[in-house]
Each structure stands twice: as structure tokens, then as C-alpha cells.
Amino acid sequence: MNDTALQELYDLHTHTRASDGMNDPAGNIRLAKEKGLAGIAITDHDTVAGIEEALEAGRQYGITVVPGVEISTVAGGRDIHVLGYFIDVADHKLLGRLQKLRETREARNDLILEKLQALGMPLTLQEIKDGLGRPLRPDESIGRPHIADALVRKGYADNMRDAFDRYLGEGKPAYASVPRISPEEAMQWIREAGGAPVLAHPGLYGDDELVRRIIASGKPVGIEVYHSDHGANEEQRYLEIAAQFDLVPTAGSDYHGVRQGVVFHGDIGSRSLSLCVLEELRVRSGLK
Ligand SMILES: [Zn+2]
Ligand SMILES: [Zn+2]
């Protein structure tokens, strides 16, 4: 993005320890500062637990923090992620809804552990939690990356990628899915909490017809055109879809930190957008 080189840049997709990232929220802000970004969004899975700390660190470092969330949904048999920006993180209705989703995630973890047991790889929730090296906060949740981490520690897998490729990935023997909300529902939740819903990483679903259907029915205000796992081809395709549906084309690295020497998805700031795109998103937030 050469034409934006002299502008302030924002990475709108980063994870922290509040879900399955490796850094505490302030850590992401420090990294953003190091990379010369003007701001980042904190978009943890089904929780806004990291936002307050991030906002505080943002004030300290002079980095803009966009409050966000990434909600897990399902459509057409696929896991679909919906990002929400500029949400009111104190909105009680939203907090209650996210709490329910995290409970669903726990039920899914239990199913995965049962499957691993049946495959001859016994693993307990406690062993996974021990790997965190600190207590789990009540508004944080265990996800598949934590389970993968434990599988590596116990010698059941060579590394994270191997754990997903052989056991935990979609369609693999220890994969489990549980009833989830629809993307349309998540988009409505975000609007009701004053935010702007954005369809996350459409290139990961392998089904552009499904992507179009979700956009037509859920009416997000944006689509994540630029993502660490999108190539030039995806960027072009989703730019066209953004233009067709009048969506804000957003960008994010999906930074999760470094786990066993591997950066999952992308490094912080590896995808970014300009202030005018961010402002467009802000203007369209909260529109019912
Ligand atoms: Zn995602
Ligand atoms: Zn993400």
C-alpha cells in the first residue's frame, strides 16, 4: 500500500491473552508503537476483557485503540467470524451474550478432550491451564491454540501447525463443533451495542457464494479485504465485493503473538488501513 505510506496506519485485527493471543493487551500496544502504527483494534474471540487495559496503555503510548471483538458464528457448516468495532464495551446485553458464547466454547473444549482421549491422547483441562503459567481470568477462555500448545508439550504433536493438521483442524479426528449463532445474529448484536459489524477474513471460508449470501442478509458495514492469509487474488476479489455491496474494505493482521517461534496469521501491522477508512467505519457504526 504505497499510496498510504505517509499516512497514519491502523491494524484492525489483533488478539491478546484475553482470548488466544500470547501478549497481554498492553504488549500489543507497545508493539504497535514499535512498528510505528497510529493505532490498533483489539479483537479477541467472544470477549472484550482486554479492552480496558489496552485503552489505558494506548493513552500512555499515544496509540489509538479501537474497541473491538471477534464473534464466532456458523453458517453453511463453516466457522464464520464477525468482527465488531466501536462497540460499547460496557453494554450489559452484549456482555451477557458474549458470556453465553464463551460457555459454548467450553462445552466444545470438553468434546475435543473426549475425542483426544478416544484417540489415545489423554489431556486434562488443568494441564492446558497449567501451560498458561498464570491463572485464567473468568472473562477469558481456552481455545484450540491452547489445546494445540498442550499437545505439543505432551509430545503428541511436533508443533502447533502439526497439531491442527493432524487433530484439531476442521474435519480432523479431534475436531468438534457445537451449536453456534449465525453471522447475521452476531452482526445484529454488534449494531445493538453501537458498533460496526465487519465480515472477517472471507478468504478463509473457501466459498464466495456463502460470503455473498451472508453480506446480503446480515448487512455488515465492512469486509476484511486485507488479511494476513489473503493473497493478491483474494484482495482483488473482496475489493470487488466491497464495491458491489458498498462495504468499507478493512485490514488486519490477525496477530496472535509468537508461539513456539511461529507467528500465527501475521505480524502486528502486516496489514493496515488509513485514517480515512477508519473514520468511515466509525461513521457507519451503530446504525441500526
Ligand atoms: Zn478469525
Ligand atoms: Zn482473529
PDB file of C-alpha atoms and ligand atoms in Angstrom:
ATOM      1  CA  MET A   1       0.000   0.000   0.000  1.00  0.00           C
ATOM      2  CA  ASN A   2       2.495   2.595  -1.198  1.00  0.00           C
ATOM      3  CA  ASP A   3      -0.003   5.400  -1.519  1.00  0.00           C
ATOM      4  CA  THR A   4      -0.678   5.248   2.213  1.00  0.00           C
ATOM      5  CA  ALA A   5       2.976   5.094   3.236  1.00  0.00           C
ATOM      6  CA  LEU A   6       2.954   8.651   4.508  1.00  0.00           C
ATOM      7  CA  GLN A   7      -0.363   8.324   6.301  1.00  0.00           C
ATOM      8  CA  GLU A   8      -1.179   7.126   9.758  1.00  0.00           C
ATOM      9  CA  LEU A   9      -1.808   3.382   9.690  1.00  0.00           C
ATOM     10  CA  TYR A  10      -4.118   1.171  11.745  1.00  0.00           C
ATOM     11  CA  ASP A  11      -4.132  -2.620  12.153  1.00  0.00           C
ATOM     12  CA  LEU A  12      -7.743  -3.536  12.914  1.00  0.00           C
ATOM     13  CA  HIS A  13      -7.351  -7.187  13.921  1.00  0.00           C
ATOM     14  CA  THR A  14      -5.222  -8.261  16.911  1.00  0.00           C
ATOM     15  CA  HIS A  15      -5.652 -10.817  19.697  1.00  0.00           C
ATOM     16  CA  THR A  16      -4.421 -10.761  23.286  1.00  0.00           C
ATOM     17  CA  ARG A  17      -4.310 -13.163  26.220  1.00  0.00           C
ATOM     18  CA  ALA A  18      -7.938 -12.267  26.864  1.00  0.00           C
ATOM     19  CA  SER A  19      -8.614 -14.945  24.227  1.00  0.00           C
ATOM     20  CA  ASP A  20      -5.929 -16.970  22.444  1.00  0.00           C
ATOM     21  CA  GLY A  21      -3.223 -14.368  21.853  1.00  0.00           C
ATOM     22  CA  MET A  22       0.139 -14.540  23.606  1.00  0.00           C
ATOM     23  CA  ASN A  23       0.594 -10.924  24.783  1.00  0.00           C
ATOM     24  CA  ASP A  24      -1.206  -9.002  27.438  1.00  0.00           C
ATOM     25  CA  PRO A  25      -3.183  -6.124  25.882  1.00  0.00           C
ATOM     26  CA  ALA A  26      -0.507  -3.559  26.774  1.00  0.00           C
ATOM     27  CA  GLY A  27       2.022  -5.763  24.953  1.00  0.00           C
ATOM     28  CA  ASN A  28       0.120  -5.318  21.685  1.00  0.00           C
ATOM     29  CA  ILE A  29       0.086  -1.553  22.203  1.00  0.00           C
ATOM     30  CA  ARG A  30       3.854  -1.480  22.818  1.00  0.00           C
ATOM     31  CA  LEU A  31       4.416  -3.496  19.637  1.00  0.00           C
ATOM     32  CA  ALA A  32       2.166  -1.153  17.676  1.00  0.00           C
ATOM     33  CA  LYS A  33       4.262   1.751  18.916  1.00  0.00           C
ATOM     34  CA  GLU A  34       7.481  -0.032  17.892  1.00  0.00           C
ATOM     35  CA  LYS A  35       6.106  -0.658  14.414  1.00  0.00           C
ATOM     36  CA  GLY A  36       5.153   2.997  14.015  1.00  0.00           C
ATOM     37  CA  LEU A  37       1.410   2.355  13.783  1.00  0.00           C
ATOM     38  CA  ALA A  38      -1.047   5.100  14.729  1.00  0.00           C
ATOM     39  CA  GLY A  39      -3.458   2.622  16.271  1.00  0.00           C
ATOM     40  CA  ILE A  40      -4.782  -0.915  16.528  1.00  0.00           C
ATOM     41  CA  ALA A  41      -8.037  -2.645  17.298  1.00  0.00           C
ATOM     42  CA  ILE A  42      -8.229  -5.303  19.994  1.00  0.00           C
ATOM     43  CA  THR A  43     -10.496  -8.036  18.648  1.00  0.00           C
ATOM     44  CA  ASP A  44     -10.464 -11.014  20.992  1.00  0.00           C
ATOM     45  CA  HIS A  45     -12.694 -14.033  20.440  1.00  0.00           C
ATOM     46  CA  ASP A  46     -16.045 -13.603  22.171  1.00  0.00           C
ATOM     47  CA  THR A  47     -14.704 -11.275  24.864  1.00  0.00           C
ATOM     48  CA  VAL A  48     -13.915  -7.616  25.468  1.00  0.00           C
ATOM     49  CA  ALA A  49     -11.872  -8.406  28.593  1.00  0.00           C
ATOM     50  CA  GLY A  50      -8.662  -6.920  27.179  1.00  0.00           C
ATOM     51  CA  ILE A  51     -10.069  -3.589  26.038  1.00  0.00           C
ATOM     52  CA  GLU A  52      -9.792  -1.568  29.233  1.00  0.00           C
ATOM     53  CA  GLU A  53      -6.106  -2.374  29.741  1.00  0.00           C
ATOM     54  CA  ALA A  54      -5.448  -1.667  26.071  1.00  0.00           C
ATOM     55  CA  LEU A  55      -7.169   1.727  26.249  1.00  0.00           C
ATOM     56  CA  GLU A  56      -5.072   2.633  29.271  1.00  0.00           C
ATOM     57  CA  ALA A  57      -1.841   1.563  27.529  1.00  0.00           C
ATOM     58  CA  GLY A  58      -2.987   3.410  24.408  1.00  0.00           C
ATOM     59  CA  ARG A  59      -3.246   6.656  26.361  1.00  0.00           C
ATOM     60  CA  GLN A  60       0.210   6.031  27.793  1.00  0.00           C
ATOM     61  CA  TYR A  61       1.880   5.330  24.444  1.00  0.00           C
ATOM     62  CA  GLY A  62      -0.154   7.704  22.286  1.00  0.00           C
ATOM     63  CA  ILE A  63      -1.673   4.839  20.291  1.00  0.00           C
ATOM     64  CA  THR A  64      -5.327   4.901  19.230  1.00  0.00           C
ATOM     65  CA  VAL A  65      -7.169   1.804  20.475  1.00  0.00           C
ATOM     66  CA  VAL A  66     -10.348   0.793  18.680  1.00  0.00           C
ATOM     67  CA  PRO A  67     -12.536  -1.331  20.965  1.00  0.00           C
ATOM     68  CA  GLY A  68     -13.450  -4.497  19.116  1.00  0.00           C
ATOM     69  CA  VAL A  69     -14.498  -8.112  19.335  1.00  0.00           C
ATOM     70  CA  GLU A  70     -14.438 -11.160  17.032  1.00  0.00           C
ATOM     71  CA  ILE A  71     -17.567 -13.247  17.384  1.00  0.00           C
ATOM     72  CA  SER A  72     -17.618 -16.948  16.472  1.00  0.00           C
ATOM     73  CA  THR A  73     -20.601 -17.963  14.378  1.00  0.00           C
ATOM     74  CA  VAL A  74     -21.518 -20.725  11.978  1.00  0.00           C
ATOM     75  CA  ALA A  75     -23.146 -20.697   8.531  1.00  0.00           C
ATOM     76  CA  GLY A  76     -23.272 -23.271   5.760  1.00  0.00           C
ATOM     77  CA  GLY A  77     -21.426 -25.708   8.029  1.00  0.00           C
ATOM     78  CA  ARG A  78     -18.441 -23.374   8.331  1.00  0.00           C
ATOM     79  CA  ASP A  79     -16.980 -21.357  11.178  1.00  0.00           C
ATOM     80  CA  ILE A  80     -17.575 -17.729  10.243  1.00  0.00           C
ATOM     81  CA  HIS A  81     -16.022 -14.887  12.230  1.00  0.00           C
ATOM     82  CA  VAL A  82     -17.675 -11.500  12.608  1.00  0.00           C
ATOM     83  CA  LEU A  83     -15.661  -8.500  13.762  1.00  0.00           C
ATOM     84  CA  GLY A  84     -17.297  -5.628  15.629  1.00  0.00           C
ATOM     85  CA  TYR A  85     -15.724  -2.177  16.007  1.00  0.00           C
ATOM     86  CA  PHE A  86     -16.519   0.835  18.208  1.00  0.00           C
ATOM     87  CA  ILE A  87     -18.821  -1.288  20.359  1.00  0.00           C
ATOM     88  CA  ASP A  88     -19.818  -0.046  23.800  1.00  0.00           C
ATOM     89  CA  VAL A  89     -17.764  -2.444  25.950  1.00  0.00           C
ATOM     90  CA  ALA A  90     -19.962  -1.746  28.982  1.00  0.00           C
ATOM     91  CA  ASP A  91     -23.169  -2.714  27.165  1.00  0.00           C
ATOM     92  CA  HIS A  92     -24.801  -5.243  29.506  1.00  0.00           C
ATOM     93  CA  LYS A  93     -26.755  -7.006  26.829  1.00  0.00           C
ATOM     94  CA  LEU A  94     -23.617  -7.578  24.750  1.00  0.00           C
ATOM     95  CA  LEU A  95     -21.589  -8.722  27.771  1.00  0.00           C
ATOM     96  CA  GLY A  96     -24.256 -11.283  28.685  1.00  0.00           C
ATOM     97  CA  ARG A  97     -24.414 -12.545  25.109  1.00  0.00           C
ATOM     98  CA  LEU A  98     -20.616 -12.941  24.920  1.00  0.00           C
ATOM     99  CA  GLN A  99     -20.623 -14.783  28.248  1.00  0.00           C
ATOM    100  CA  LYS A 100     -23.040 -17.336  26.767  1.00  0.00           C
ATOM    101  CA  LEU A 101     -20.783 -17.811  23.753  1.00  0.00           C
ATOM    102  CA  ARG A 102     -17.778 -18.481  25.981  1.00  0.00           C
ATOM    103  CA  GLU A 103     -19.770 -21.148  27.801  1.00  0.00           C
ATOM    104  CA  THR A 104     -20.426 -22.747  24.418  1.00  0.00           C
ATOM    105  CA  ARG A 105     -16.688 -22.666  23.728  1.00  0.00           C
ATOM    106  CA  GLU A 106     -16.061 -24.536  26.985  1.00  0.00           C
ATOM    107  CA  ALA A 107     -18.567 -27.213  26.014  1.00  0.00           C
ATOM    108  CA  ARG A 108     -16.684 -27.549  22.743  1.00  0.00           C
ATOM    109  CA  ASN A 109     -13.362 -27.938  24.568  1.00  0.00           C
ATOM    110  CA  ASP A 110     -14.853 -30.799  26.589  1.00  0.00           C
ATOM    111  CA  LEU A 111     -15.880 -32.518  23.353  1.00  0.00           C
ATOM    112  CA  ILE A 112     -12.387 -32.081  21.891  1.00  0.00           C
ATOM    113  CA  LEU A 113     -10.780 -33.530  25.026  1.00  0.00           C
ATOM    114  CA  GLU A 114     -13.126 -36.539  24.851  1.00  0.00           C
ATOM    115  CA  LYS A 115     -12.094 -37.125  21.243  1.00  0.00           C
ATOM    116  CA  LEU A 116      -8.392 -36.816  22.080  1.00  0.00           C
ATOM    117  CA  GLN A 117      -8.876 -39.312  24.894  1.00  0.00           C
ATOM    118  CA  ALA A 118     -10.510 -41.745  22.470  1.00  0.00           C
ATOM    119  CA  LEU A 119      -7.531 -41.275  20.128  1.00  0.00           C
ATOM    120  CA  GLY A 120      -5.181 -42.305  22.941  1.00  0.00           C
ATOM    121  CA  MET A 121      -4.038 -38.791  23.814  1.00  0.00           C
ATOM    122  CA  PRO A 122      -5.408 -38.091  27.271  1.00  0.00           C
ATOM    123  CA  LEU A 123      -5.268 -34.417  28.198  1.00  0.00           C
ATOM    124  CA  THR A 124      -6.999 -32.562  31.005  1.00  0.00           C
ATOM    125  CA  LEU A 125      -8.304 -29.014  31.134  1.00  0.00           C
ATOM    126  CA  GLN A 126      -5.988 -28.456  34.092  1.00  0.00           C
ATOM    127  CA  GLU A 127      -2.935 -29.466  32.028  1.00  0.00           C
ATOM    128  CA  ILE A 128      -3.970 -26.925  29.394  1.00  0.00           C
ATOM    129  CA  LYS A 129      -4.458 -24.201  32.005  1.00  0.00           C
ATOM    130  CA  ASP A 130      -1.090 -25.019  33.595  1.00  0.00           C
ATOM    131  CA  GLY A 131       0.532 -24.173  30.267  1.00  0.00           C
ATOM    132  CA  LEU A 132      -0.663 -20.573  30.604  1.00  0.00           C
ATOM    133  CA  GLY A 133       1.696 -20.050  33.528  1.00  0.00           C
ATOM    134  CA  ARG A 134      -0.881 -17.839  35.269  1.00  0.00           C
ATOM    135  CA  PRO A 135      -4.481 -18.094  36.448  1.00  0.00           C
ATOM    136  CA  LEU A 136      -7.231 -17.873  33.857  1.00  0.00           C
ATOM    137  CA  ARG A 137      -9.500 -14.890  34.419  1.00  0.00           C
ATOM    138  CA  PRO A 138     -13.240 -15.586  34.484  1.00  0.00           C
ATOM    139  CA  ASP A 139     -13.804 -13.499  31.349  1.00  0.00           C
ATOM    140  CA  GLU A 140     -11.035 -15.275  29.422  1.00  0.00           C
ATOM    141  CA  SER A 141     -11.439 -18.530  27.559  1.00  0.00           C
ATOM    142  CA  ILE A 142      -9.469 -21.549  26.423  1.00  0.00           C
ATOM    143  CA  GLY A 143      -9.381 -22.135  22.678  1.00  0.00           C
ATOM    144  CA  ARG A 144      -7.917 -24.592  20.211  1.00  0.00           C
ATOM    145  CA  PRO A 145      -4.457 -22.892  20.156  1.00  0.00           C
ATOM    146  CA  HIS A 146      -4.155 -23.565  23.899  1.00  0.00           C
ATOM    147  CA  ILE A 147      -5.091 -27.210  23.325  1.00  0.00           C
ATOM    148  CA  ALA A 148      -2.564 -27.439  20.470  1.00  0.00           C
ATOM    149  CA  ASP A 149       0.072 -25.998  22.757  1.00  0.00           C
ATOM    150  CA  ALA A 150      -0.621 -28.685  25.363  1.00  0.00           C
ATOM    151  CA  LEU A 151      -0.497 -31.424  22.694  1.00  0.00           C
ATOM    152  CA  VAL A 152       2.989 -30.239  21.743  1.00  0.00           C
ATOM    153  CA  ARG A 153       4.118 -30.096  25.370  1.00  0.00           C
ATOM    154  CA  LYS A 154       2.923 -33.665  25.906  1.00  0.00           C
ATOM    155  CA  GLY A 155       4.729 -34.828  22.780  1.00  0.00           C
ATOM    156  CA  TYR A 156       1.539 -35.736  20.860  1.00  0.00           C
ATOM    157  CA  ALA A 157       2.351 -33.229  18.096  1.00  0.00           C
ATOM    158  CA  ASP A 158       5.556 -31.727  16.697  1.00  0.00           C
ATOM    159  CA  ASN A 159       4.322 -28.136  16.688  1.00  0.00           C
ATOM    160  CA  MET A 160       1.156 -26.028  16.542  1.00  0.00           C
ATOM    161  CA  ARG A 161       0.679 -26.482  12.808  1.00  0.00           C
ATOM    162  CA  ASP A 162       1.082 -30.238  13.146  1.00  0.00           C
ATOM    163  CA  ALA A 163      -1.488 -30.345  15.969  1.00  0.00           C
ATOM    164  CA  PHE A 164      -4.040 -28.566  13.785  1.00  0.00           C
ATOM    165  CA  ASP A 165      -3.197 -30.503  10.620  1.00  0.00           C
ATOM    166  CA  ARG A 166      -3.467 -33.907  12.279  1.00  0.00           C
ATOM    167  CA  TYR A 167      -6.058 -33.459  15.049  1.00  0.00           C
ATOM    168  CA  LEU A 168      -7.704 -30.117  15.712  1.00  0.00           C
ATOM    169  CA  GLY A 169      -8.397 -28.577  12.314  1.00  0.00           C
ATOM    170  CA  GLU A 170     -11.835 -28.612  10.684  1.00  0.00           C
ATOM    171  CA  GLY A 171     -12.650 -32.182   9.603  1.00  0.00           C
ATOM    172  CA  LYS A 172      -9.762 -33.720  11.588  1.00  0.00           C
ATOM    173  CA  PRO A 173     -10.402 -36.531  14.125  1.00  0.00           C
ATOM    174  CA  ALA A 174     -10.437 -34.355  17.263  1.00  0.00           C
ATOM    175  CA  TYR A 175     -12.376 -31.509  15.665  1.00  0.00           C
ATOM    176  CA  ALA A 176     -15.667 -30.694  17.349  1.00  0.00           C
ATOM    177  CA  SER A 177     -18.316 -28.168  16.562  1.00  0.00           C
ATOM    178  CA  VAL A 178     -21.133 -27.060  18.822  1.00  0.00           C
ATOM    179  CA  PRO A 179     -24.290 -25.094  18.088  1.00  0.00           C
ATOM    180  CA  ARG A 180     -23.362 -21.511  17.320  1.00  0.00           C
ATOM    181  CA  ILE A 181     -25.183 -18.325  16.450  1.00  0.00           C
ATOM    182  CA  SER A 182     -25.475 -17.175  12.835  1.00  0.00           C
ATOM    183  CA  PRO A 183     -23.330 -14.368  11.384  1.00  0.00           C
ATOM    184  CA  GLU A 184     -26.492 -12.295  10.910  1.00  0.00           C
ATOM    185  CA  GLU A 185     -27.257 -12.582  14.624  1.00  0.00           C
ATOM    186  CA  ALA A 186     -23.733 -11.526  15.591  1.00  0.00           C
ATOM    187  CA  MET A 187     -23.972  -8.531  13.251  1.00  0.00           C
ATOM    188  CA  GLN A 188     -27.219  -7.501  14.881  1.00  0.00           C
ATOM    189  CA  TRP A 189     -25.689  -7.841  18.377  1.00  0.00           C
ATOM    190  CA  ILE A 190     -22.838  -5.555  17.323  1.00  0.00           C
ATOM    191  CA  ARG A 191     -25.219  -2.949  15.895  1.00  0.00           C
ATOM    192  CA  GLU A 192     -27.286  -3.060  19.094  1.00  0.00           C
ATOM    193  CA  ALA A 193     -24.097  -2.363  21.096  1.00  0.00           C
ATOM    194  CA  GLY A 194     -23.408   0.704  18.956  1.00  0.00           C
ATOM    195  CA  GLY A 195     -20.743  -0.958  16.822  1.00  0.00           C
ATOM    196  CA  ALA A 196     -19.899  -1.569  13.181  1.00  0.00           C
ATOM    197  CA  PRO A 197     -20.083  -5.243  12.080  1.00  0.00           C
ATOM    198  CA  VAL A 198     -17.450  -6.451   9.604  1.00  0.00           C
ATOM    199  CA  LEU A 199     -17.175  -9.880   7.982  1.00  0.00           C
ATOM    200  CA  ALA A 200     -13.735 -11.250   8.963  1.00  0.00           C
ATOM    201  CA  HIS A 201     -11.237 -12.917   6.568  1.00  0.00           C
ATOM    202  CA  PRO A 202     -13.700 -14.051   3.853  1.00  0.00           C
ATOM    203  CA  GLY A 203     -10.870 -15.833   2.018  1.00  0.00           C
ATOM    204  CA  LEU A 204     -10.656 -18.457   4.754  1.00  0.00           C
ATOM    205  CA  TYR A 205     -14.145 -19.824   4.107  1.00  0.00           C
ATOM    206  CA  GLY A 206     -13.464 -21.107   0.586  1.00  0.00           C
ATOM    207  CA  ASP A 207     -16.997 -20.243  -0.501  1.00  0.00           C
ATOM    208  CA  ASP A 208     -17.650 -16.825  -2.039  1.00  0.00           C
ATOM    209  CA  GLU A 209     -21.300 -17.642  -2.667  1.00  0.00           C
ATOM    210  CA  LEU A 210     -21.731 -18.112   1.077  1.00  0.00           C
ATOM    211  CA  VAL A 211     -19.850 -14.836   1.645  1.00  0.00           C
ATOM    212  CA  ARG A 212     -22.263 -13.000  -0.674  1.00  0.00           C
ATOM    213  CA  ARG A 213     -25.289 -14.578   0.999  1.00  0.00           C
ATOM    214  CA  ILE A 214     -24.074 -13.557   4.464  1.00  0.00           C
ATOM    215  CA  ILE A 215     -23.443  -9.999   3.282  1.00  0.00           C
ATOM    216  CA  ALA A 216     -26.842  -9.748   1.612  1.00  0.00           C
ATOM    217  CA  SER A 217     -28.706 -10.967   4.694  1.00  0.00           C
ATOM    218  CA  GLY A 218     -26.550  -9.707   7.579  1.00  0.00           C
ATOM    219  CA  LYS A 219     -25.734  -6.314   6.068  1.00  0.00           C
ATOM    220  CA  PRO A 220     -22.322  -5.725   7.654  1.00  0.00           C
ATOM    221  CA  VAL A 221     -20.795  -2.286   7.139  1.00  0.00           C
ATOM    222  CA  GLY A 222     -17.420  -3.701   6.157  1.00  0.00           C
ATOM    223  CA  ILE A 223     -15.476  -6.682   4.862  1.00  0.00           C
ATOM    224  CA  GLU A 224     -11.915  -7.606   5.839  1.00  0.00           C
ATOM    225  CA  VAL A 225     -10.352  -7.351   2.390  1.00  0.00           C
ATOM    226  CA  TYR A 226      -6.749  -7.269   3.640  1.00  0.00           C
ATOM    227  CA  HIS A 227      -5.826 -10.146   5.980  1.00  0.00           C
ATOM    228  CA  SER A 228      -2.557 -11.994   6.596  1.00  0.00           C
ATOM    229  CA  ASP A 229      -3.922 -15.155   4.986  1.00  0.00           C
ATOM    230  CA  HIS A 230      -5.229 -13.361   1.865  1.00  0.00           C
ATOM    231  CA  GLY A 231      -3.108 -13.190  -1.274  1.00  0.00           C
ATOM    232  CA  ALA A 232      -3.370 -10.590  -4.043  1.00  0.00           C
ATOM    233  CA  ASN A 233      -6.082 -12.655  -5.685  1.00  0.00           C
ATOM    234  CA  GLU A 234      -8.321 -12.618  -2.592  1.00  0.00           C
ATOM    235  CA  GLU A 235      -7.700  -8.915  -2.045  1.00  0.00           C
ATOM    236  CA  GLN A 236      -8.862  -8.192  -5.582  1.00  0.00           C
ATOM    237  CA  ARG A 237     -11.949 -10.400  -5.288  1.00  0.00           C
ATOM    238  CA  TYR A 238     -13.067  -8.936  -1.967  1.00  0.00           C
ATOM    239  CA  LEU A 239     -12.381  -5.372  -3.088  1.00  0.00           C
ATOM    240  CA  GLU A 240     -14.856  -6.035  -5.876  1.00  0.00           C
ATOM    241  CA  ILE A 241     -17.398  -7.452  -3.436  1.00  0.00           C
ATOM    242  CA  ALA A 242     -16.850  -4.434  -1.145  1.00  0.00           C
ATOM    243  CA  ALA A 243     -17.557  -2.086  -4.049  1.00  0.00           C
ATOM    244  CA  GLN A 244     -20.583  -4.105  -5.151  1.00  0.00           C
ATOM    245  CA  PHE A 245     -22.211  -4.070  -1.691  1.00  0.00           C
ATOM    246  CA  ASP A 246     -20.933  -0.628  -0.623  1.00  0.00           C
ATOM    247  CA  LEU A 247     -18.835  -2.060   2.228  1.00  0.00           C
ATOM    248  CA  VAL A 248     -15.846  -0.475   3.954  1.00  0.00           C
ATOM    249  CA  PRO A 249     -12.735  -2.510   2.973  1.00  0.00           C
ATOM    250  CA  THR A 250     -10.902  -3.173   6.238  1.00  0.00           C
ATOM    251  CA  ALA A 251      -7.445  -4.561   7.015  1.00  0.00           C
ATOM    252  CA  GLY A 252      -5.966  -6.552   9.880  1.00  0.00           C
ATOM    253  CA  SER A 253      -3.028  -8.821  10.636  1.00  0.00           C
ATOM    254  CA  ASP A 254      -4.968 -11.179  12.954  1.00  0.00           C
ATOM    255  CA  TYR A 255      -1.873 -11.053  15.164  1.00  0.00           C
ATOM    256  CA  HIS A 256      -1.887 -13.715  17.904  1.00  0.00           C
ATOM    257  CA  GLY A 257       1.685 -13.308  19.125  1.00  0.00           C
ATOM    258  CA  VAL A 258       4.537 -15.742  18.754  1.00  0.00           C
ATOM    259  CA  ARG A 259       4.004 -19.351  19.813  1.00  0.00           C
ATOM    260  CA  GLN A 260       6.958 -21.726  19.714  1.00  0.00           C
ATOM    261  CA  GLY A 261       8.756 -19.389  17.338  1.00  0.00           C
ATOM    262  CA  VAL A 262       5.880 -19.214  14.857  1.00  0.00           C
ATOM    263  CA  VAL A 263       3.809 -16.090  14.194  1.00  0.00           C
ATOM    264  CA  PHE A 264       0.293 -17.316  13.504  1.00  0.00           C
ATOM    265  CA  HIS A 265      -1.503 -15.437  10.722  1.00  0.00           C
ATOM    266  CA  GLY A 266       0.638 -12.282  10.610  1.00  0.00           C
ATOM    267  CA  ASP A 267       2.865  -9.904  12.494  1.00  0.00           C
ATOM    268  CA  ILE A 268       1.262  -6.827  14.004  1.00  0.00           C
ATOM    269  CA  GLY A 269       0.918  -4.111  11.372  1.00  0.00           C
ATOM    270  CA  SER A 270       1.472  -6.534   8.482  1.00  0.00           C
ATOM    271  CA  ARG A 271      -1.939  -5.401   7.216  1.00  0.00           C
ATOM    272  CA  SER A 272      -3.178  -1.902   7.876  1.00  0.00           C
ATOM    273  CA  LEU A 273      -5.517   0.813   6.697  1.00  0.00           C
ATOM    274  CA  SER A 274      -5.562   4.599   6.678  1.00  0.00           C
ATOM    275  CA  LEU A 275      -7.320   7.046   8.969  1.00  0.00           C
ATOM    276  CA  CYS A 276      -9.986   7.890   6.390  1.00  0.00           C
ATOM    277  CA  VAL A 277     -11.065   4.236   6.161  1.00  0.00           C
ATOM    278  CA  LEU A 278     -11.163   4.029   9.948  1.00  0.00           C
ATOM    279  CA  GLU A 279     -13.282   7.182  10.102  1.00  0.00           C
ATOM    280  CA  GLU A 280     -15.673   5.753   7.511  1.00  0.00           C
ATOM    281  CA  LEU A 281     -16.101   2.729   9.771  1.00  0.00           C
ATOM    282  CA  ARG A 282     -16.698   4.955  12.794  1.00  0.00           C
ATOM    283  CA  VAL A 283     -19.316   6.993  10.949  1.00  0.00           C
ATOM    284  CA  ARG A 284     -21.178   3.833   9.993  1.00  0.00           C
ATOM    285  CA  SER A 285     -21.063   2.281  13.479  1.00  0.00           C
ATOM    286  CA  GLY A 286     -24.229   1.961  15.496  1.00  0.00           C
ATOM    287  CA  LEU A 287     -26.524   2.439  12.504  1.00  0.00           C
ATOM    288  CA  LYS A 288     -29.385   0.038  13.049  1.00  0.00           C
TER     289      LYS A 288
HETATM  290 ZN    ZN B   1     -10.957 -15.142  12.854  1.00  0.00          ZN
HETATM  291 ZN    ZN B   2      -8.850 -13.148  14.708  1.00  0.00          ZN
END
